[in-house]
CSV table of C-alpha atoms in Angstrom, one decimal:
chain,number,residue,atom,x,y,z
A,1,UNK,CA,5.5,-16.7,-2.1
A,2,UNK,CA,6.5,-13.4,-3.9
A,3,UNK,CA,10.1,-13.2,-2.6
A,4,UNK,CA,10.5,-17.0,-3.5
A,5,UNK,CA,9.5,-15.6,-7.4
A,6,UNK,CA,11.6,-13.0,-7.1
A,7,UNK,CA,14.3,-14.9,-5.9
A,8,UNK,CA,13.7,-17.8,-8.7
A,9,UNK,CA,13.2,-14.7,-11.7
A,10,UNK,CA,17.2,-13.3,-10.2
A,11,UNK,CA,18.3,-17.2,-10.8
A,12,UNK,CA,17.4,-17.1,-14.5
A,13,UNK,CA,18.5,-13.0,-14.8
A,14,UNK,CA,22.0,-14.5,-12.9
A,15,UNK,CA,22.6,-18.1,-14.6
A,16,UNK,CA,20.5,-17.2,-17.9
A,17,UNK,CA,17.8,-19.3,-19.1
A,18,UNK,CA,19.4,-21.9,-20.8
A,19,UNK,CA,21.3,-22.8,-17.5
A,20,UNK,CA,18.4,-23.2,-15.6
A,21,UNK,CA,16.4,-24.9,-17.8
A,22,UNK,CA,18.6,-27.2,-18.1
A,23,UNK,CA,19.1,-27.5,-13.8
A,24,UNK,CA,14.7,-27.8,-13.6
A,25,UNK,CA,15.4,-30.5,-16.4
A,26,UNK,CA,18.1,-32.7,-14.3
A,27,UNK,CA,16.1,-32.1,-11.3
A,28,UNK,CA,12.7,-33.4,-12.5
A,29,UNK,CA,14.5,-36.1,-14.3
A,30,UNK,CA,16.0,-36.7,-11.1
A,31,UNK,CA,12.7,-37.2,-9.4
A,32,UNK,CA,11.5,-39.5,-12.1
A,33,UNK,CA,14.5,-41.7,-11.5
A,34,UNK,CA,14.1,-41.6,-7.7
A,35,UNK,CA,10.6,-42.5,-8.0
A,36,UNK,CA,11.1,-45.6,-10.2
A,37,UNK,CA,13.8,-47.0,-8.1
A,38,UNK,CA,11.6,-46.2,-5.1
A,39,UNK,CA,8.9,-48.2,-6.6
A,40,UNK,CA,11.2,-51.6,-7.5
A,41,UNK,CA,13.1,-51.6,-4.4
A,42,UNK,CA,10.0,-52.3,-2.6
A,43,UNK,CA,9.5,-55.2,-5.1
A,44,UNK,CA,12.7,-56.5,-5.0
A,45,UNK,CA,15.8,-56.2,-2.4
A,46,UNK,CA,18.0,-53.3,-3.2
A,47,UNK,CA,21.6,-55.3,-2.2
A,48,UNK,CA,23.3,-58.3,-2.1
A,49,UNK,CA,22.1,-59.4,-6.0
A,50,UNK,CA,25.7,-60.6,-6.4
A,51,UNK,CA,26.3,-62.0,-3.8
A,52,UNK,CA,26.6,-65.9,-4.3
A,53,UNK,CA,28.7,-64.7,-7.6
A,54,UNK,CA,31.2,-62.7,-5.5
A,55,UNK,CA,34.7,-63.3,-5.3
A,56,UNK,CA,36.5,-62.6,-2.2
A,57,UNK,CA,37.7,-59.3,-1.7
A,58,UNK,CA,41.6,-58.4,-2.1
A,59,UNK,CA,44.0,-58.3,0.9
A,60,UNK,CA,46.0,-54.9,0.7
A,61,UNK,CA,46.3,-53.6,4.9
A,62,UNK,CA,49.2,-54.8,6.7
A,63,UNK,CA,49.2,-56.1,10.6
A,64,UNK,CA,48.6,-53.3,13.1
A,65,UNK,CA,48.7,-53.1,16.2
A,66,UNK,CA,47.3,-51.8,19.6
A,67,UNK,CA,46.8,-52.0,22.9
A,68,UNK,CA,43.0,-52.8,24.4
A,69,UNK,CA,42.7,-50.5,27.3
A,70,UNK,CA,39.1,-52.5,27.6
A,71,UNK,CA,37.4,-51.2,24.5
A,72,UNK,CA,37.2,-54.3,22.9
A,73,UNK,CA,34.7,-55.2,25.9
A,74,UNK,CA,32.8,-52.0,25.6
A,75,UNK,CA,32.8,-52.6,22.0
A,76,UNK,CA,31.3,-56.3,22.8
A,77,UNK,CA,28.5,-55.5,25.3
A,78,UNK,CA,27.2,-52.6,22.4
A,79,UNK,CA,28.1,-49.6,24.7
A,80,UNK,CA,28.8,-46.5,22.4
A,81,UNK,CA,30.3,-43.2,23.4
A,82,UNK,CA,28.4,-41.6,20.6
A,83,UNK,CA,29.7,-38.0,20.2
A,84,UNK,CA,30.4,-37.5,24.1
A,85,UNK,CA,27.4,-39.0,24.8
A,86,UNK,CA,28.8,-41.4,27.2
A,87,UNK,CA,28.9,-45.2,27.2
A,88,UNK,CA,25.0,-45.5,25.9
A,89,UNK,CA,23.8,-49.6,25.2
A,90,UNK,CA,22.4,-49.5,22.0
A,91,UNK,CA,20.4,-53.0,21.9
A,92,UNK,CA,17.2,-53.7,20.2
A,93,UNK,CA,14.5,-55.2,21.7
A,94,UNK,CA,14.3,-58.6,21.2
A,95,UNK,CA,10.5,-58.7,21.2
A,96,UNK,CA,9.7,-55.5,19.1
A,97,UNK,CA,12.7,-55.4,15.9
A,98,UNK,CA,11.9,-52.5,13.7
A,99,UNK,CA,9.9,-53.3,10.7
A,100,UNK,CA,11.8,-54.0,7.4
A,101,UNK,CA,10.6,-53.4,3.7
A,102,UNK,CA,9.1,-56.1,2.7
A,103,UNK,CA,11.4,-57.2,-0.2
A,104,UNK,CA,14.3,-57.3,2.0
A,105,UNK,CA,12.8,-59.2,4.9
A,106,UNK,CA,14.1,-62.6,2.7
A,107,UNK,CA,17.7,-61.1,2.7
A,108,UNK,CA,17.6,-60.3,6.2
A,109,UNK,CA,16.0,-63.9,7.6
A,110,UNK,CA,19.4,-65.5,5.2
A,111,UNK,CA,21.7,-63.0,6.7
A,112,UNK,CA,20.9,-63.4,10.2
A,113,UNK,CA,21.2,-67.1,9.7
A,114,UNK,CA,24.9,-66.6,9.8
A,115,UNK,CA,24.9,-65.0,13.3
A,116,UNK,CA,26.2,-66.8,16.1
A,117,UNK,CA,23.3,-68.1,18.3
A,118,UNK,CA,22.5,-64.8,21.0
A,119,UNK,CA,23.4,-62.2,19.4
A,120,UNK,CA,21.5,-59.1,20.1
A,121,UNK,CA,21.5,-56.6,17.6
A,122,UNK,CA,22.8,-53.3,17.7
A,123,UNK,CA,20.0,-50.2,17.4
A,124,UNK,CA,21.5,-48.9,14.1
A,125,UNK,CA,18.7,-46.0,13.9
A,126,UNK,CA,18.5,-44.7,17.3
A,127,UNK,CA,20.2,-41.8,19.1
A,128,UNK,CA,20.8,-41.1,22.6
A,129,UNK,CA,17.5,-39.9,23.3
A,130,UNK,CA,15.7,-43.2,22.1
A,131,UNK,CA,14.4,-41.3,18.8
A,132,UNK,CA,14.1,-43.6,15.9
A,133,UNK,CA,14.0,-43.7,12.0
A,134,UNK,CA,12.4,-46.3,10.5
A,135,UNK,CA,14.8,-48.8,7.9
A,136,UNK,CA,11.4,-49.4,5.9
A,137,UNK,CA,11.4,-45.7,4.6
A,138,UNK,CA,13.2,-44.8,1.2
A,139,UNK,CA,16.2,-42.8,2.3
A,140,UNK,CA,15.5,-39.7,0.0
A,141,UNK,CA,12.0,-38.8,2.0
A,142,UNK,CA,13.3,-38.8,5.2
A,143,UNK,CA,13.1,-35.9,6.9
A,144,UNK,CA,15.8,-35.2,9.7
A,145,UNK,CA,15.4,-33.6,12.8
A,146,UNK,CA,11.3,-33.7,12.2
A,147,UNK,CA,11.0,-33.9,15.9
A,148,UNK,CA,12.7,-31.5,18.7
A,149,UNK,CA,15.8,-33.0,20.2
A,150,UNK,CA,16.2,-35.6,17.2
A,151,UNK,CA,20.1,-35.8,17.2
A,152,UNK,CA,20.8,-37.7,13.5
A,153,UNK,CA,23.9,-37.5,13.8
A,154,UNK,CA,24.3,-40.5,16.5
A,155,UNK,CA,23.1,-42.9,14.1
A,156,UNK,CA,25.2,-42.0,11.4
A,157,UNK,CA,28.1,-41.9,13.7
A,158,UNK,CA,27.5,-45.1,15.1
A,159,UNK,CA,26.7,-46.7,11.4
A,160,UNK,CA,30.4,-45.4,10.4
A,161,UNK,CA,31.5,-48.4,11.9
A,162,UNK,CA,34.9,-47.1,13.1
A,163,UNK,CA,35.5,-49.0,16.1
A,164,UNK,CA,35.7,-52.4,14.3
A,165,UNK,CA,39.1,-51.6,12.6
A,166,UNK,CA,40.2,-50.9,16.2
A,167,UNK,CA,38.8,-53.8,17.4
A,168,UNK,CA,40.5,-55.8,14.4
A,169,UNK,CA,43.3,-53.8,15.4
A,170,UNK,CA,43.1,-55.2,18.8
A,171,UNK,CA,43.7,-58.8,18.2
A,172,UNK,CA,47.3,-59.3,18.3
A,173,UNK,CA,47.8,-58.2,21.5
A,174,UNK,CA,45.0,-60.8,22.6
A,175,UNK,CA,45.9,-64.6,23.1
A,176,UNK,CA,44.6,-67.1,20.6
A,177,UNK,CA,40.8,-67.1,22.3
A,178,UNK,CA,39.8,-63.5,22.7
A,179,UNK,CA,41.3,-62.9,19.2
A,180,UNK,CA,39.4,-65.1,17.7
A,181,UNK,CA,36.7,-63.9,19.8
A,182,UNK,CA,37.6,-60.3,18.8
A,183,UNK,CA,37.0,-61.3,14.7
A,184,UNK,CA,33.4,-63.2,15.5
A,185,UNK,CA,32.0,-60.2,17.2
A,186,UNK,CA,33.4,-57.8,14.1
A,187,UNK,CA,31.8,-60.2,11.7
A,188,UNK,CA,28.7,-60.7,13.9
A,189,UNK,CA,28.4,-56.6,13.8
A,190,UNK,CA,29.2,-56.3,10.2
A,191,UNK,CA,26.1,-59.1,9.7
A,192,UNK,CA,23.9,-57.2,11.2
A,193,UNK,CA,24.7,-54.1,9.8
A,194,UNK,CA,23.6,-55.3,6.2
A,195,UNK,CA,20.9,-56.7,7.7
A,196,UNK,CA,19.5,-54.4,9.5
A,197,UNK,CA,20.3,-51.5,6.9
A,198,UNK,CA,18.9,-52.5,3.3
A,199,UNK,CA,20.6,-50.3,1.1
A,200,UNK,CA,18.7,-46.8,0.1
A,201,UNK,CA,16.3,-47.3,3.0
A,202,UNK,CA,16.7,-45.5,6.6
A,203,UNK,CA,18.6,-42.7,7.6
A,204,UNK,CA,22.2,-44.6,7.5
A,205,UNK,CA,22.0,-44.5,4.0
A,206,UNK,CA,20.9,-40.8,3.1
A,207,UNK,CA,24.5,-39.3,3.3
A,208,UNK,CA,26.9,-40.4,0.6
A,209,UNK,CA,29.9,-38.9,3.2
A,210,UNK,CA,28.8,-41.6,5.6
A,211,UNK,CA,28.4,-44.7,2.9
A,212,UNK,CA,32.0,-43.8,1.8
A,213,UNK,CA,34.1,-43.8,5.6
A,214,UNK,CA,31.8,-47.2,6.4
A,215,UNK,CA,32.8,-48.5,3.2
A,216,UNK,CA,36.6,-48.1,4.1
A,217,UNK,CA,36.2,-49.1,7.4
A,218,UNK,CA,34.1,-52.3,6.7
A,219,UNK,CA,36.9,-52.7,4.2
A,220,UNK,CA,40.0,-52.5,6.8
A,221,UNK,CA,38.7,-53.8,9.7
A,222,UNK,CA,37.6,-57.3,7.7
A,223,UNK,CA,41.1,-57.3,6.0
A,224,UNK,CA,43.2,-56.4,10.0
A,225,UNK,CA,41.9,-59.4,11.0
A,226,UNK,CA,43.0,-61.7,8.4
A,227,UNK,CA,46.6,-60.2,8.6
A,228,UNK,CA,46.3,-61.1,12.1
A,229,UNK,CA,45.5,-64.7,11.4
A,230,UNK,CA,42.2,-65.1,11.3
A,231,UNK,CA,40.5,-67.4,8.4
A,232,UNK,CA,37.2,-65.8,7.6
A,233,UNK,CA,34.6,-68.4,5.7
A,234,UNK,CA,33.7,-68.5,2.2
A,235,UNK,CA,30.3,-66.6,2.4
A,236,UNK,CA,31.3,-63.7,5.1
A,237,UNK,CA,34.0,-63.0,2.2
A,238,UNK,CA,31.6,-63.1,-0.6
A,239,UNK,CA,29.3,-61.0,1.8
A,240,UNK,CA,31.9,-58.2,1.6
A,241,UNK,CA,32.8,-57.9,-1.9
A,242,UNK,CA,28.6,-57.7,-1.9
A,243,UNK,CA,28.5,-55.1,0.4
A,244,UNK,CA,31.1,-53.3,-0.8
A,245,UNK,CA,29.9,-53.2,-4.3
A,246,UNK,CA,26.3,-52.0,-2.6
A,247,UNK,CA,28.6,-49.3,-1.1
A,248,UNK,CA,30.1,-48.6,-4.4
A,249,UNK,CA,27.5,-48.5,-6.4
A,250,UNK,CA,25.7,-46.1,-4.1
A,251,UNK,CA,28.6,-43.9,-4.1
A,252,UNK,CA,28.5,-43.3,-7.9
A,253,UNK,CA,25.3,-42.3,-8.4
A,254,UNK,CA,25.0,-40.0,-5.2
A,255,UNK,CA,28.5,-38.1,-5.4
A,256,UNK,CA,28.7,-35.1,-3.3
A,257,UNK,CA,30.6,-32.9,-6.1
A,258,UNK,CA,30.0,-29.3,-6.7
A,259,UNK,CA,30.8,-27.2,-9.8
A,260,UNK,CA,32.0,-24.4,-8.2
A,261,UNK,CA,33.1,-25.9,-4.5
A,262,UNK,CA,33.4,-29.2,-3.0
A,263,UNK,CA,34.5,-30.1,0.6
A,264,UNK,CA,35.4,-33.1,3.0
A,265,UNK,CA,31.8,-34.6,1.8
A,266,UNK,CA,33.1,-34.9,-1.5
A,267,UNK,CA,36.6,-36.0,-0.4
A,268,UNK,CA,35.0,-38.6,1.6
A,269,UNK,CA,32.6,-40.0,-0.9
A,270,UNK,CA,35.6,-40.8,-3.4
A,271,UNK,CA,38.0,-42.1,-0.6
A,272,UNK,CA,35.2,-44.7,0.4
A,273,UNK,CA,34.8,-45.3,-3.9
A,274,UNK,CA,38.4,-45.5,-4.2
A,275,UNK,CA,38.7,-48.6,-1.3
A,276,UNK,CA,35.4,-50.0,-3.0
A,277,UNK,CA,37.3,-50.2,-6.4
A,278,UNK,CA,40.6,-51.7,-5.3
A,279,UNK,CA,39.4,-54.2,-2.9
A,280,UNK,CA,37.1,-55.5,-5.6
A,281,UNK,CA,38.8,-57.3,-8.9
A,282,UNK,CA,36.4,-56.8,-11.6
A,283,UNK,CA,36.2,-53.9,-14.6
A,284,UNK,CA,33.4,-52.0,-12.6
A,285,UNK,CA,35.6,-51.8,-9.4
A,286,UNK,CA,38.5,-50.3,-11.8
A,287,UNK,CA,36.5,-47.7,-13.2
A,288,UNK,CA,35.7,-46.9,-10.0
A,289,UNK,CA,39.2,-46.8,-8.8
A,290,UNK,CA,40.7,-45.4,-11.6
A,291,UNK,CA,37.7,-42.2,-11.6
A,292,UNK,CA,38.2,-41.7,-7.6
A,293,UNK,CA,41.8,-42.0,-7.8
A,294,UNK,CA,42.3,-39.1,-10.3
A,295,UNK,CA,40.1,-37.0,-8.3
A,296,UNK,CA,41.4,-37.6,-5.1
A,297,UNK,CA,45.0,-35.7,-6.8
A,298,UNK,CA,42.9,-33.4,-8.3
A,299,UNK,CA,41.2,-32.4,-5.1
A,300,UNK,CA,44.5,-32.5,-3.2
A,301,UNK,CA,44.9,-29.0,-4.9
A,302,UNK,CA,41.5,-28.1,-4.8
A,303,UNK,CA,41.3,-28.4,-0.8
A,304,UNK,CA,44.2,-27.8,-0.3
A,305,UNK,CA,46.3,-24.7,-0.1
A,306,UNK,CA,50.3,-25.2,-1.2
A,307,UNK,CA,51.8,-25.2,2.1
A,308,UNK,CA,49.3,-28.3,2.7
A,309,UNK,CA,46.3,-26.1,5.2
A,310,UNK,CA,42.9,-27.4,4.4
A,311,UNK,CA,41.0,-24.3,2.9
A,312,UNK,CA,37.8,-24.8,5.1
A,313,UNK,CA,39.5,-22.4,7.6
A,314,UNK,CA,39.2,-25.0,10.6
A,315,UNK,CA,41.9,-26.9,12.3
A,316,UNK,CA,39.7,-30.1,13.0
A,317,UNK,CA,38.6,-30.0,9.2
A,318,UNK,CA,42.0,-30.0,8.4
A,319,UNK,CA,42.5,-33.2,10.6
A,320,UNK,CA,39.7,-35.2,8.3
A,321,UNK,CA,40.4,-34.1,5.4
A,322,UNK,CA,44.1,-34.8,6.0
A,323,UNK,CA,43.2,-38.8,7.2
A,324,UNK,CA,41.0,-38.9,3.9
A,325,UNK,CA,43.8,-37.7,1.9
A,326,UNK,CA,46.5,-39.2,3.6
A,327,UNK,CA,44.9,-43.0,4.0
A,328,UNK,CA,43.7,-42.4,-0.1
A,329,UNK,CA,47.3,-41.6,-0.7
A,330,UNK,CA,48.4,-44.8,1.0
A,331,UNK,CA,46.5,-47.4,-0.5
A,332,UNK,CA,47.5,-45.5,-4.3
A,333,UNK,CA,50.8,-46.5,-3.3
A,334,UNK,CA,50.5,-49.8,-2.6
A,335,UNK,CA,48.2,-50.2,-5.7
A,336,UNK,CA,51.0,-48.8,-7.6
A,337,UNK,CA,53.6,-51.9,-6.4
A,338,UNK,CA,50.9,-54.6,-6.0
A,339,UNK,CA,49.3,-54.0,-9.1
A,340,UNK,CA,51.1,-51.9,-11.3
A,341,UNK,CA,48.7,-52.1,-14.0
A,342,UNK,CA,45.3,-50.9,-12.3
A,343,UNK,CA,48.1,-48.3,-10.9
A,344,UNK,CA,49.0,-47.2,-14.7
A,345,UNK,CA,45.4,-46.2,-15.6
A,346,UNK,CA,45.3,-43.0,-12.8
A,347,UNK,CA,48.0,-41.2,-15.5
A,348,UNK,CA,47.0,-43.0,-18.7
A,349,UNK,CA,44.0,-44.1,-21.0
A,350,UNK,CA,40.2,-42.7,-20.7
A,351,UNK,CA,38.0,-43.2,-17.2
A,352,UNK,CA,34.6,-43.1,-16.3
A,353,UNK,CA,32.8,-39.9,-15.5
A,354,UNK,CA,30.7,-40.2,-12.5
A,355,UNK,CA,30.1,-36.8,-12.1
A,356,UNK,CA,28.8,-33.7,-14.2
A,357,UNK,CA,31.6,-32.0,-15.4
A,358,UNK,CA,34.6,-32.8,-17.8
A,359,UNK,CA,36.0,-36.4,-17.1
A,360,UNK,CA,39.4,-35.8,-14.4
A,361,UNK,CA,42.3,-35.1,-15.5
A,362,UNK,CA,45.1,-37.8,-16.0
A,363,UNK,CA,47.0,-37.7,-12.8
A,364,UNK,CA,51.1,-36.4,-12.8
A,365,UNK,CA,53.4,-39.6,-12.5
A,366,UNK,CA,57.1,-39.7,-11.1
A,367,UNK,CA,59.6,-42.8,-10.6
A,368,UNK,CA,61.0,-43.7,-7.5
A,369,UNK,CA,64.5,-44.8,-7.0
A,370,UNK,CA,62.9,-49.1,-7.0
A,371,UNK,CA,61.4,-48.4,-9.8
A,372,UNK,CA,57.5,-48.1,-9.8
A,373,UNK,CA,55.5,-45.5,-11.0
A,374,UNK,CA,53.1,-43.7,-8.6
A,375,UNK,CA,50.6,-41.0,-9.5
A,376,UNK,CA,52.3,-38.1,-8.2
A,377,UNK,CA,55.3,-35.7,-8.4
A,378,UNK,CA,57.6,-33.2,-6.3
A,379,UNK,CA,54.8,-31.0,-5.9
A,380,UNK,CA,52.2,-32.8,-5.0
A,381,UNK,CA,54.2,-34.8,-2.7
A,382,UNK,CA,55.4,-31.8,-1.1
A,383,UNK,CA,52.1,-30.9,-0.3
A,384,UNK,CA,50.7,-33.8,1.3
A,385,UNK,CA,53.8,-33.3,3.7
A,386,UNK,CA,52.9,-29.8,3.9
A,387,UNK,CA,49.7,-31.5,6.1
A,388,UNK,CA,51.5,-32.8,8.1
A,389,UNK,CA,54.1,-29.5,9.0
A,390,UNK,CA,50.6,-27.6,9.3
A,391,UNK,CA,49.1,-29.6,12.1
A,392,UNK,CA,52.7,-29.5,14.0
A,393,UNK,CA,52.5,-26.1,13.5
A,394,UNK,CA,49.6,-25.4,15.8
A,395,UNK,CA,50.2,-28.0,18.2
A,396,UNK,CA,50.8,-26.6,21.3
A,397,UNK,CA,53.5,-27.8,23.3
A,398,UNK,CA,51.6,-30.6,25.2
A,399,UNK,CA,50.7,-31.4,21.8
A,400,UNK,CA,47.1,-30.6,21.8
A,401,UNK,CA,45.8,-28.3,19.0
A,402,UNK,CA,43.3,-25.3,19.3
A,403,UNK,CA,40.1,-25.9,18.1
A,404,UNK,CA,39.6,-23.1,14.9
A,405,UNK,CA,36.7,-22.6,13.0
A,406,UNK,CA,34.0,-25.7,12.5
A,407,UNK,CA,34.2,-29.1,14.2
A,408,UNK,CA,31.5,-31.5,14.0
A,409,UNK,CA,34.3,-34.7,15.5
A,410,UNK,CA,34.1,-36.0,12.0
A,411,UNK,CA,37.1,-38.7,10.9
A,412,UNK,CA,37.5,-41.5,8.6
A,413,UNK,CA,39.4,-43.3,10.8
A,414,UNK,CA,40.3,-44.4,14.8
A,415,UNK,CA,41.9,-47.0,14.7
A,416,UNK,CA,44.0,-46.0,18.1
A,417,UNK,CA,40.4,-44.9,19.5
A,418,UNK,CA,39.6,-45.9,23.4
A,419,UNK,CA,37.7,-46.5,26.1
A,420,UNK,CA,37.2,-42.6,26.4
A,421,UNK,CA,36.3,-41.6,22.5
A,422,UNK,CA,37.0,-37.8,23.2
A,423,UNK,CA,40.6,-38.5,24.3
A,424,UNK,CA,42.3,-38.0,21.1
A,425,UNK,CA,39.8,-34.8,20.4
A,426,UNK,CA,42.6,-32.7,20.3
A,427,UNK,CA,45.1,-35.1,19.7
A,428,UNK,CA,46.5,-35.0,15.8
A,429,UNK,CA,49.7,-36.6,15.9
A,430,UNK,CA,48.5,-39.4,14.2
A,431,UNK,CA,48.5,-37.1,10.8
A,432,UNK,CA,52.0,-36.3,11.6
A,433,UNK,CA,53.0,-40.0,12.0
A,434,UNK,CA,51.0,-41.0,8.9
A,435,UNK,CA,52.3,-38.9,6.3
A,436,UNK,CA,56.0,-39.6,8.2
A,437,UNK,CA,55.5,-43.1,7.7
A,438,UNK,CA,54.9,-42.9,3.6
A,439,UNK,CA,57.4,-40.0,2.7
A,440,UNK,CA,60.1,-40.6,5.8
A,441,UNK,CA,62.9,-39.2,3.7
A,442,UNK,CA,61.4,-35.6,3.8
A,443,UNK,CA,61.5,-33.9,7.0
A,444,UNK,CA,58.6,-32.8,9.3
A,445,UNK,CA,60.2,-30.8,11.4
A,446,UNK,CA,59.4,-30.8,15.5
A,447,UNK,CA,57.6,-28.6,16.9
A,448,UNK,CA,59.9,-25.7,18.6
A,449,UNK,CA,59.5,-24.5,22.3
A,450,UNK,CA,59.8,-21.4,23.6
């Protein structure tokens, strides 16, 4: 008790009084806020309010691509490879569901309404040792790792929901059938998600990191299959922009900024905001875009260093926070042909703060040779290719890359991701190829053998 006094009287000697003060204000007004909201969503469901009044979301991802090596069937059956666990079935138990809060129970009964007749659902709060958190608990009091050998990170892994883009991803090297059977299992999952997971309750919704990269990847894998042909029906669509704006909405009040240092959290929670914002068409989705698309350039210097090296000192950081980056960057781009006006607002006009802090900056602007305006110059351009001349810098020459500093297997996404998920572990080519594909005309030079 005395060293935590001491400790608190070198805060105020440190920061000064008026500093602190003002941090004990924010976080008792923080705890009032919590509470209240605590208090109404068990009177009333936290998501899904706009629902019926939805429009769908917009298309922006192209057709890809990829082989099934027989993860789409894996993927089917709800066998995970959770974080090298190995192929785990993670079913619930037909005949003891866990317990929902009250007010969403309504929600949930209309959601799984839409699911094809046998589904199972997916254990969305369990990890390979069969612990459980409960979906009926507020998010902010749960406690993590209560319990020896609670692993939480299998349930946020799993709740990232990265193997549905590669599933999408999978459908047009499937005939006509299993494609279409492909997209009913990605929508059947994506039901049950929201059903199972009412915002702001359970442990899948404590971590803004993780709300963002599901976000995107609900996003992407819902749009891959309708460039591959497949005609999704009026309410799943509505249910998306829904979800997404859940997502959204989430992200905004929960961002994971710092004053003096932010990281891939951070980077993560506005890449997730930014997809929010663009594949919804409203005024609140282009605050949201136009706020997270200035930051992502502003943390592009921030995290990283000029030659394009990720300043958290670890190789496999580098590799997420290069996907966040890179797949942010790609989707700016496109905003800034398809819709040149939302595109105009990242270097021009007001925004939004959703953050403490000064508002972001207006972002640099160049022209290319067609003619559009994107948000970003010779610099800045220079050093998202510098990401990718890093990574084939430390690829050895099998291309593998040594594993430096911290890695925790976090990405954003997979969509080229297997049978075996630890297969591309030390496989980064994919950043090399990424950042080739948007700026081809500047060189990334091969890696040189001795």
């Amino acid at each position: 008790m005395l060293t935590k006094i001491q400790r608190r009287c070198g805060q105020i000697r440190r920061l000064g009084v008026k500093q602190v003060g003002g941090m004990v204000y924010d976080r008792i007004q923080g705890r009032i806020v919590d509470q209240y909201d605590s208090v109404m969503a068990h009177l009333r469901p936290t998501g899904l309010r706009s629902w019926s009044k939805e429009s769908h979301p917009r298309r922006i991802a192209p057709r890809f691509d990829v082989q099934d090596d027989g993860a789409c069937l894996q993927w089917k059956q709800h066998r995970f490879d959770l974080l090298g666990s190995g192929p785990l079935i993670m079913a619930v138990d037909p005949a003891a569901p866990p317990a929902l809060p009250r007010s969403w129970r309504g929600t949930a009964k209309k959601l799984r309404g839409l699911l094809p007749a046998g589904y199972q659902s997916i254990a969305w709060h369990r990890d390979a040792a069969g612990s459980e958190w409960s979906p009926s608990k507020w998010s902010k009091r749960i406690t993590i790792c209560e319990v020896a050998g609670e692993e939480v990170k299998w349930p946020w892994e799993l709740a990232r929901l990265q193997h549905l883009p590669a599933m999408a991803a999978r459908i047009d090297n499937s005939d006509t059938h299993a494609g279409e059977d492909i997209s009913q299992e990605v929508r059947a999952q994506i039901i049950d998600f929201i059903a199972s997971n009412p915002p702001c309750f359970g442990v899948n919704w404590i971590c803004a990191m993780d709300v963002g990269i599901r976000a995107a990847n609900i996003a992407v894998a819902v749009d891959l299959c309708q460039s591959s042909g497949i005609a999704w029906d009026d309410a799943f669509l509505r249910l998306i922009s829904a979800t997404l704006r859940d997502h959204g909405r989430f992200l905004v009040k929960n961002l994971e900024w710092g004053a003096s240092l932010s990281s891939n959290h951070y980077l993560s929670d506005i890449a997730g905001l930014l997809v929010c914002g663009l594949y919804l068409d409203d005024q609140e989705a282009s605050d949201w875009a136009t706020f997270a698309g200035r930051e992502i350039v502003v943390e592009l210097t921030n995290q990283f260093h000029q030659d394009g090296s990720n300043f958290e000192g670890s190789t496999c950081y580098h590799r997420l926070s290069s996907e966040l980056m890179t797949y942010s960057i790609a989707i700016m781009l496109n905003t800034s042909w398809r819709d040149p006006k939302q595109a105009s607002r990242w270097w021009s006009g007001p925004t939004k703060n959703y953050r403490a802090g000064a508002s972001p900056p207006p972002t640099p602007h160049s022209q290319t040779a067609s003619g559009h305006h994107i948000p970003l110059d010779a610099a800045l351009t220079e050093r998202i290719v510098g990401m990718a001349r890093f990574t084939r810098s430390i690829q050895r020459v099998d291309g593998s890359i040594p594993i430096i500093g911290d890695d925790d297997s976090g990405r954003y996404m997979r969509m080229m991701q297997g049978v075996d998920s630890s297969a591309d572990l030390l496989d980064h080519s994919h950043v090399i190829a990424a950042v080739s594909g948007l700026f081809y005309e500047l060189s990334v030079p091969e890696h040189e053998t001795a």
